[in-house]
PDB file of C-alpha atoms in Angstrom:
ATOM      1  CA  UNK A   1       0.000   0.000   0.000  1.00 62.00           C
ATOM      2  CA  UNK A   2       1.407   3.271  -1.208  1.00 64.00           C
ATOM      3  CA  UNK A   3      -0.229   5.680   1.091  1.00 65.00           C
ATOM      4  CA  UNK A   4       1.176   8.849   2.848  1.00 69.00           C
ATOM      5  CA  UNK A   5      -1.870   9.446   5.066  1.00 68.00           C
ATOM      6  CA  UNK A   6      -4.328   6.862   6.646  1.00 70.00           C
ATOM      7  CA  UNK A   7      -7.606   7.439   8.421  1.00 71.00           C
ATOM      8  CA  UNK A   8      -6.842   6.983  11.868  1.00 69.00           C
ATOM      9  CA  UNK A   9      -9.577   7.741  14.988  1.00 69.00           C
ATOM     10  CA  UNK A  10      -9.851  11.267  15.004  1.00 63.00           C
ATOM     11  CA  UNK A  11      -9.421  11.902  11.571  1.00 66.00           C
ATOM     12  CA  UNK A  12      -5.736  11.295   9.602  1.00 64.00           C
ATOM     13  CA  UNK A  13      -2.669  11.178   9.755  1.00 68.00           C
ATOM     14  CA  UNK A  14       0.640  10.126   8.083  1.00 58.00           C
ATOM     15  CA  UNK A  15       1.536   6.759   7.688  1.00 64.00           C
ATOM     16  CA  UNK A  16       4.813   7.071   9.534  1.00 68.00           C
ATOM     17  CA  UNK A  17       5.798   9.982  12.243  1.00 73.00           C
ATOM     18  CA  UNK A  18       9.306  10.985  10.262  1.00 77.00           C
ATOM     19  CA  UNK A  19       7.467  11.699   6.794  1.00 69.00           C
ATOM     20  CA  UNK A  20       5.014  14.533   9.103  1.00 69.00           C
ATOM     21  CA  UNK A  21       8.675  15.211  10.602  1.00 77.00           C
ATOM     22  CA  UNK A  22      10.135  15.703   6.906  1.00 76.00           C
ATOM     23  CA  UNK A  23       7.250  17.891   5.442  1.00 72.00           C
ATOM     24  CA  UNK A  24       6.859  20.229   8.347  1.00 74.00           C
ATOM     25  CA  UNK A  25      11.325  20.555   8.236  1.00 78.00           C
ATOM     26  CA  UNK A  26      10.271  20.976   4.344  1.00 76.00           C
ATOM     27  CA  UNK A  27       7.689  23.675   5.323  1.00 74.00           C
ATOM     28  CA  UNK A  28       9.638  25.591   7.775  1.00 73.00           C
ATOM     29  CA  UNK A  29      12.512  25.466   5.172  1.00 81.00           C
ATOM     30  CA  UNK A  30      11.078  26.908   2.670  1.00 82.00           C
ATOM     31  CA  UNK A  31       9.040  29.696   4.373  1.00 75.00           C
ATOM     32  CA  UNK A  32       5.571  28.051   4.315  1.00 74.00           C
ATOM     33  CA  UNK A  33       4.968  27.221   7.512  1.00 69.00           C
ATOM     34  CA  UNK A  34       1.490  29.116   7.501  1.00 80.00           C
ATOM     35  CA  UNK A  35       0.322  27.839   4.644  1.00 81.00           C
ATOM     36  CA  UNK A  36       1.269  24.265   5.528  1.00 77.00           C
ATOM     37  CA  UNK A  37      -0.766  24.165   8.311  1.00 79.00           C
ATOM     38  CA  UNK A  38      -3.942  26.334   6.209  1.00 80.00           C
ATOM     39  CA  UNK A  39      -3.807  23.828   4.198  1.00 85.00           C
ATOM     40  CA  UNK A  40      -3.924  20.963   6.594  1.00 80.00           C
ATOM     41  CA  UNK A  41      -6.930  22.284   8.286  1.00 84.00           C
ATOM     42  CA  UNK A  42      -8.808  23.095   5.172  1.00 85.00           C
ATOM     43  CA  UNK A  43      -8.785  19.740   4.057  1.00 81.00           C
ATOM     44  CA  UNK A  44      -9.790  18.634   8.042  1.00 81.00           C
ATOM     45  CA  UNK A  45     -12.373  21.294   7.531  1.00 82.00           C
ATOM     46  CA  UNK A  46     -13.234  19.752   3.976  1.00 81.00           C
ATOM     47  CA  UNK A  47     -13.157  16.441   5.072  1.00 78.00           C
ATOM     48  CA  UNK A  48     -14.468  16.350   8.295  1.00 78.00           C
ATOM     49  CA  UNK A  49     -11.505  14.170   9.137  1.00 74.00           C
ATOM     50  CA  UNK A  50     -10.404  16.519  12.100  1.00 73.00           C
ATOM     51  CA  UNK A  51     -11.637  16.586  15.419  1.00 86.00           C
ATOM     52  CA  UNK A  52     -12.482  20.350  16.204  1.00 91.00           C
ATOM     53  CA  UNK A  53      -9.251  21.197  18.699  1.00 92.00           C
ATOM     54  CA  UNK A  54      -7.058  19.563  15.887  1.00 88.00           C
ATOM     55  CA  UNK A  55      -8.534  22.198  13.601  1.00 91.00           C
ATOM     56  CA  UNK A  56      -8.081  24.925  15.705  1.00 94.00           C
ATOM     57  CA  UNK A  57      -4.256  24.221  16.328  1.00 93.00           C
ATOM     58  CA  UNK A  58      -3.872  24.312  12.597  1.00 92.00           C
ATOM     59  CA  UNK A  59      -5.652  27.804  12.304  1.00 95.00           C
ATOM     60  CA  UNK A  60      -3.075  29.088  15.098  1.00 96.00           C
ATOM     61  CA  UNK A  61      -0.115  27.924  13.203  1.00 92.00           C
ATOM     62  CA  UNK A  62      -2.109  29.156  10.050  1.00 94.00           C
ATOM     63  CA  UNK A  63      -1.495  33.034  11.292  1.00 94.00           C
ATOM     64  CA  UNK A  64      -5.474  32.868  12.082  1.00 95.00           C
ATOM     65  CA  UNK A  65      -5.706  32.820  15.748  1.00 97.00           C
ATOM     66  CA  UNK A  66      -9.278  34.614  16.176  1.00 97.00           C
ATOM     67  CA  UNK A  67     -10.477  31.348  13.797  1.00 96.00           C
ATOM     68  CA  UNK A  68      -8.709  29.575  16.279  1.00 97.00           C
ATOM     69  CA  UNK A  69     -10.208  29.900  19.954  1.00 98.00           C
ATOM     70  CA  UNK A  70     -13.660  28.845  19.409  1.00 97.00           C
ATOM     71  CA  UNK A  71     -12.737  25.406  18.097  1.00 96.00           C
ATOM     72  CA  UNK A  72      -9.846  25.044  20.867  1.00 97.00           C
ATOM     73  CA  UNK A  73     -12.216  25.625  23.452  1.00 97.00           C
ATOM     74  CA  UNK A  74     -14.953  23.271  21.503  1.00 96.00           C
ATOM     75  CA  UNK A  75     -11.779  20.405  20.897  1.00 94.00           C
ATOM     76  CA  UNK A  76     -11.032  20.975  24.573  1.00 96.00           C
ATOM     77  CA  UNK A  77     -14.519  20.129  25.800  1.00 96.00           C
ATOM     78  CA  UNK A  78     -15.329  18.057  23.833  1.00 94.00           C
ATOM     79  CA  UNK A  79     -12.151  15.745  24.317  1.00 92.00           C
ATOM     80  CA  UNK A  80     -12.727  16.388  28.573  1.00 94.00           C
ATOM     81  CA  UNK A  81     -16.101  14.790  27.808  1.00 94.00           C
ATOM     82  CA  UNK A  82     -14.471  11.652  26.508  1.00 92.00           C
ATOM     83  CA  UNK A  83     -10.980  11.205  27.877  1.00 91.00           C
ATOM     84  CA  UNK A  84     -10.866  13.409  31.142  1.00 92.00           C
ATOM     85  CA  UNK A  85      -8.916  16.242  31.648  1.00 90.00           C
ATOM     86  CA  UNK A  86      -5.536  15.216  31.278  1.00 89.00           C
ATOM     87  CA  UNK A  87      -5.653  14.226  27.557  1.00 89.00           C
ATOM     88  CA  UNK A  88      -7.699  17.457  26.778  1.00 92.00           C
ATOM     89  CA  UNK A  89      -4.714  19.515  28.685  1.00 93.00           C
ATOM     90  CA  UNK A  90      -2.852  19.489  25.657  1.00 93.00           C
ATOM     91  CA  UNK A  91      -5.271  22.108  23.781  1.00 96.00           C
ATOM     92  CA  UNK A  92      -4.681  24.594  26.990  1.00 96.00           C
ATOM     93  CA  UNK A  93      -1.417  25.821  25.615  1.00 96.00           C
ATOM     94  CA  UNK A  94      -2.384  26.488  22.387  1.00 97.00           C
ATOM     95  CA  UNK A  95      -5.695  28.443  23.423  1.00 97.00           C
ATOM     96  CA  UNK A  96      -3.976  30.542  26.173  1.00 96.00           C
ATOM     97  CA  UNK A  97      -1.382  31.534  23.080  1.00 97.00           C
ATOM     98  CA  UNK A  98      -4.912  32.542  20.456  1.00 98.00           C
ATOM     99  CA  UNK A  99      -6.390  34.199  22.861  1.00 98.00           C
ATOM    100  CA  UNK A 100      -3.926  37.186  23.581  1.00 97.00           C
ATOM    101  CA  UNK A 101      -2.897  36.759  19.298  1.00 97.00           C
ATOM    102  CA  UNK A 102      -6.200  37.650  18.448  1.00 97.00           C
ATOM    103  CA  UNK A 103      -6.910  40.184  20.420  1.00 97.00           C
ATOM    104  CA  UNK A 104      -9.438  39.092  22.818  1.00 97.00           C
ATOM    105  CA  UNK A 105     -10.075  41.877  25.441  1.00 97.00           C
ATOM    106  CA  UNK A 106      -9.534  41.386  28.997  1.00 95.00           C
ATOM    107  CA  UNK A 107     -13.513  41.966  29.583  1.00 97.00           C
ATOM    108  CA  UNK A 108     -14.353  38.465  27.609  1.00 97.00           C
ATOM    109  CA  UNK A 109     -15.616  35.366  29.413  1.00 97.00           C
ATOM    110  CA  UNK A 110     -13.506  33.625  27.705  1.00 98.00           C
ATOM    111  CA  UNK A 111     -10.707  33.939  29.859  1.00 98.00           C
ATOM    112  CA  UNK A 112     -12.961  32.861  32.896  1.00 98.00           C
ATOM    113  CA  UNK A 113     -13.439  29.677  30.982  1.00 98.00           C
ATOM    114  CA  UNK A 114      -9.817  29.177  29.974  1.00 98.00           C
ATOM    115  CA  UNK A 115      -8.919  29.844  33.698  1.00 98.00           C
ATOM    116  CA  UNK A 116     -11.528  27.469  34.498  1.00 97.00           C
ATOM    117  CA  UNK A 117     -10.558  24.633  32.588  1.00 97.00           C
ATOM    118  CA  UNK A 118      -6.520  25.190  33.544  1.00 97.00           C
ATOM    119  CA  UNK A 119      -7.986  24.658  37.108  1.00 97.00           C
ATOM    120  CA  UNK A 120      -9.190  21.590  36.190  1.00 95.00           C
ATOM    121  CA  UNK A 121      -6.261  19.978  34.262  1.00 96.00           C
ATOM    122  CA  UNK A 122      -4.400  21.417  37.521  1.00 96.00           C
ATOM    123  CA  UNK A 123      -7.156  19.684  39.903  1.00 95.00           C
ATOM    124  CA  UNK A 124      -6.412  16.309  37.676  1.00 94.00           C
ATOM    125  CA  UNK A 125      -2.740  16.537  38.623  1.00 95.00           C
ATOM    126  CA  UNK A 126      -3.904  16.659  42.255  1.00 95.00           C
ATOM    127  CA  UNK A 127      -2.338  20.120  42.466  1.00 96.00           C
ATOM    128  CA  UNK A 128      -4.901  21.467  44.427  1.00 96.00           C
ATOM    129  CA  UNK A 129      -3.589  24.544  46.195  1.00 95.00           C
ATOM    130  CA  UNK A 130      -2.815  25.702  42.278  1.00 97.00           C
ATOM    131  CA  UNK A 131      -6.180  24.685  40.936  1.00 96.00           C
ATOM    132  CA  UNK A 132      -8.103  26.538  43.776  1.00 96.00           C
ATOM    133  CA  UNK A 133      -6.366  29.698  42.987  1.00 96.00           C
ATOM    134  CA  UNK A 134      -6.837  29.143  38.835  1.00 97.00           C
ATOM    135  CA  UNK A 135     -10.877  28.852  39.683  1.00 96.00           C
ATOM    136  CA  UNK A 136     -10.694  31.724  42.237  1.00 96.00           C
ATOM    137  CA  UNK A 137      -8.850  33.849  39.851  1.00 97.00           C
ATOM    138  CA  UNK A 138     -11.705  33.025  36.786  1.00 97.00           C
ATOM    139  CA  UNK A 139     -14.523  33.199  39.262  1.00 96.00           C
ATOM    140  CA  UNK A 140     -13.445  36.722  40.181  1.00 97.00           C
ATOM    141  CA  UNK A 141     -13.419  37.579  36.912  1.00 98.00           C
ATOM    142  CA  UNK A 142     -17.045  36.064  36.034  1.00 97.00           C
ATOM    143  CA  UNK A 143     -18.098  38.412  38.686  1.00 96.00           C
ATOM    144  CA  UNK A 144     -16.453  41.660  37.535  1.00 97.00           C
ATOM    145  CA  UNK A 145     -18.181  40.389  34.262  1.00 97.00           C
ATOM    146  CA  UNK A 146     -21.370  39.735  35.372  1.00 97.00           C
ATOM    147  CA  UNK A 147     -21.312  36.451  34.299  1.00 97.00           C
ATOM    148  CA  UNK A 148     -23.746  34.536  36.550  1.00 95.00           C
ATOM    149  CA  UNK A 149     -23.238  30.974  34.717  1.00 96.00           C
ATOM    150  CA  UNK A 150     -19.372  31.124  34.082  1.00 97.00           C
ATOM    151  CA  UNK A 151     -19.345  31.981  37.785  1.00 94.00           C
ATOM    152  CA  UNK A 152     -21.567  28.758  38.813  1.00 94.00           C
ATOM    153  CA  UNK A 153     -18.964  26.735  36.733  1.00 96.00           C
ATOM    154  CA  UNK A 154     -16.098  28.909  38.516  1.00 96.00           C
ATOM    155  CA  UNK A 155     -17.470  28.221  41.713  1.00 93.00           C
ATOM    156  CA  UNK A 156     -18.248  24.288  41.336  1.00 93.00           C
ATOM    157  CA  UNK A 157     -14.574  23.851  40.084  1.00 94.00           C
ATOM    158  CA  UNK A 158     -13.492  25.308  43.842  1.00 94.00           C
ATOM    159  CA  UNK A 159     -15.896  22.728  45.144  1.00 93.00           C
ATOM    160  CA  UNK A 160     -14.642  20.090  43.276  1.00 92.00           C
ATOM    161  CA  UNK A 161     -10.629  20.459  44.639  1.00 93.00           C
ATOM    162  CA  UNK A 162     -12.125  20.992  47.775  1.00 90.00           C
ATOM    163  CA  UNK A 163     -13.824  17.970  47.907  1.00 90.00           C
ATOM    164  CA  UNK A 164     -10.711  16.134  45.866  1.00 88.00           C
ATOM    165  CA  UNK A 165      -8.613  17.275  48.848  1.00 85.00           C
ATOM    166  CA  UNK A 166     -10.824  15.684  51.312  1.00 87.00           C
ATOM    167  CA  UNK A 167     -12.171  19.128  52.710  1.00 82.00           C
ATOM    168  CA  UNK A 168     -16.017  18.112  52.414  1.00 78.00           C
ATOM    169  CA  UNK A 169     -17.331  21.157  54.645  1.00 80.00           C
ATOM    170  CA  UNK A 170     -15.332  23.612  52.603  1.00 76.00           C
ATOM    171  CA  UNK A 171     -16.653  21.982  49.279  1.00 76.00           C
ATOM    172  CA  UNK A 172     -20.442  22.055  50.843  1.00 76.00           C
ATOM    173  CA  UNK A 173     -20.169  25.585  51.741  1.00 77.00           C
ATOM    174  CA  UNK A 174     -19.186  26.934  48.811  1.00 79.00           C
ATOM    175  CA  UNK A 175     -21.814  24.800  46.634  1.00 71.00           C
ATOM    176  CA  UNK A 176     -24.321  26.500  49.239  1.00 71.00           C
ATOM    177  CA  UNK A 177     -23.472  30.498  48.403  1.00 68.00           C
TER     178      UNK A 177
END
């Protein structure tokens, strides 16, 4: 079989790790980094080969990073749903990079909900002093917002380390406010 790329779960990929190695050396080489990766997630896009988040990580490397934060927060999600936390870290980086590329102004949820979901990557890690302060940080902000359903996320986050330390009667009182 003479393939370069295979369908894989998740959408595609090529056959062996050092030919994606040699075209993106290729890319870089030759100054078309950007539209190496524009044209890897237009043809996800086309496709629909590409998970969302895998889209969005393309756009960013595209030079399109206000294309690129809704689907990193949708690939983030909707990875959490299925493999936890942890494997849906990964997208974290590239969306807290978009977000200040394309200009998104401190008064946007969105960085409530990026703060949100670092805490609980951070609360997955069992670094719970860290992931209490992440969620305290984007529930403050919720609130300067107005933001009354970001901040019920915010504040169920700071339950949920509570209650992964052990500290039931902190995580009860602060589901009760």
């Amino acid at each position: 079989d003479a393939r370069w790329i295979e369908e894989r779960t998740g959408g595609c990929s090529c056959v062996h790790p050092m030919l994606r190695e040699s075209l993106e050396r290729i890319a870089r080489k030759a100054g078309r980094w950007k539209g190496h990766h524009q044209a890897i997630a237009t043809m996800l896009e086309a496709t629909g080969m590409g998970d969302t988040g895998r889209i969005g990580v393309h756009l960013l490397e595209a030079g399109r990073p206000a294309e690129a934060v809704d689907p990193l927060f949708t690939g983030h999600d909707q990875l959490e749903s299925r493999y936890g936390p942890a494997r849906a870290g990964g997208l974290l980086m590239p969306l807290e990079r978009a977000m200040p590329e394309a200009g998104v102004p401190d008064t946007d949820v969105r960085w409530s909900a990026l703060w949100r979901r670092q805490s609980a990557l951070l609360r997955a890690r069992r670094q719970y002093a860290q992931a209490i302060d992440h969620a305290e940080h984007a529930r403050a902000h919720a609130d300067r917002l107005g933001d009354d359903e970001e901040w019920a996320r915010c504040a169920l986050q700071i339950a949920s380390a509570h209650e992964s330390m052990g500290d039931l009667g902190q995580s009860l009182q602060i589901q009760q406010k």
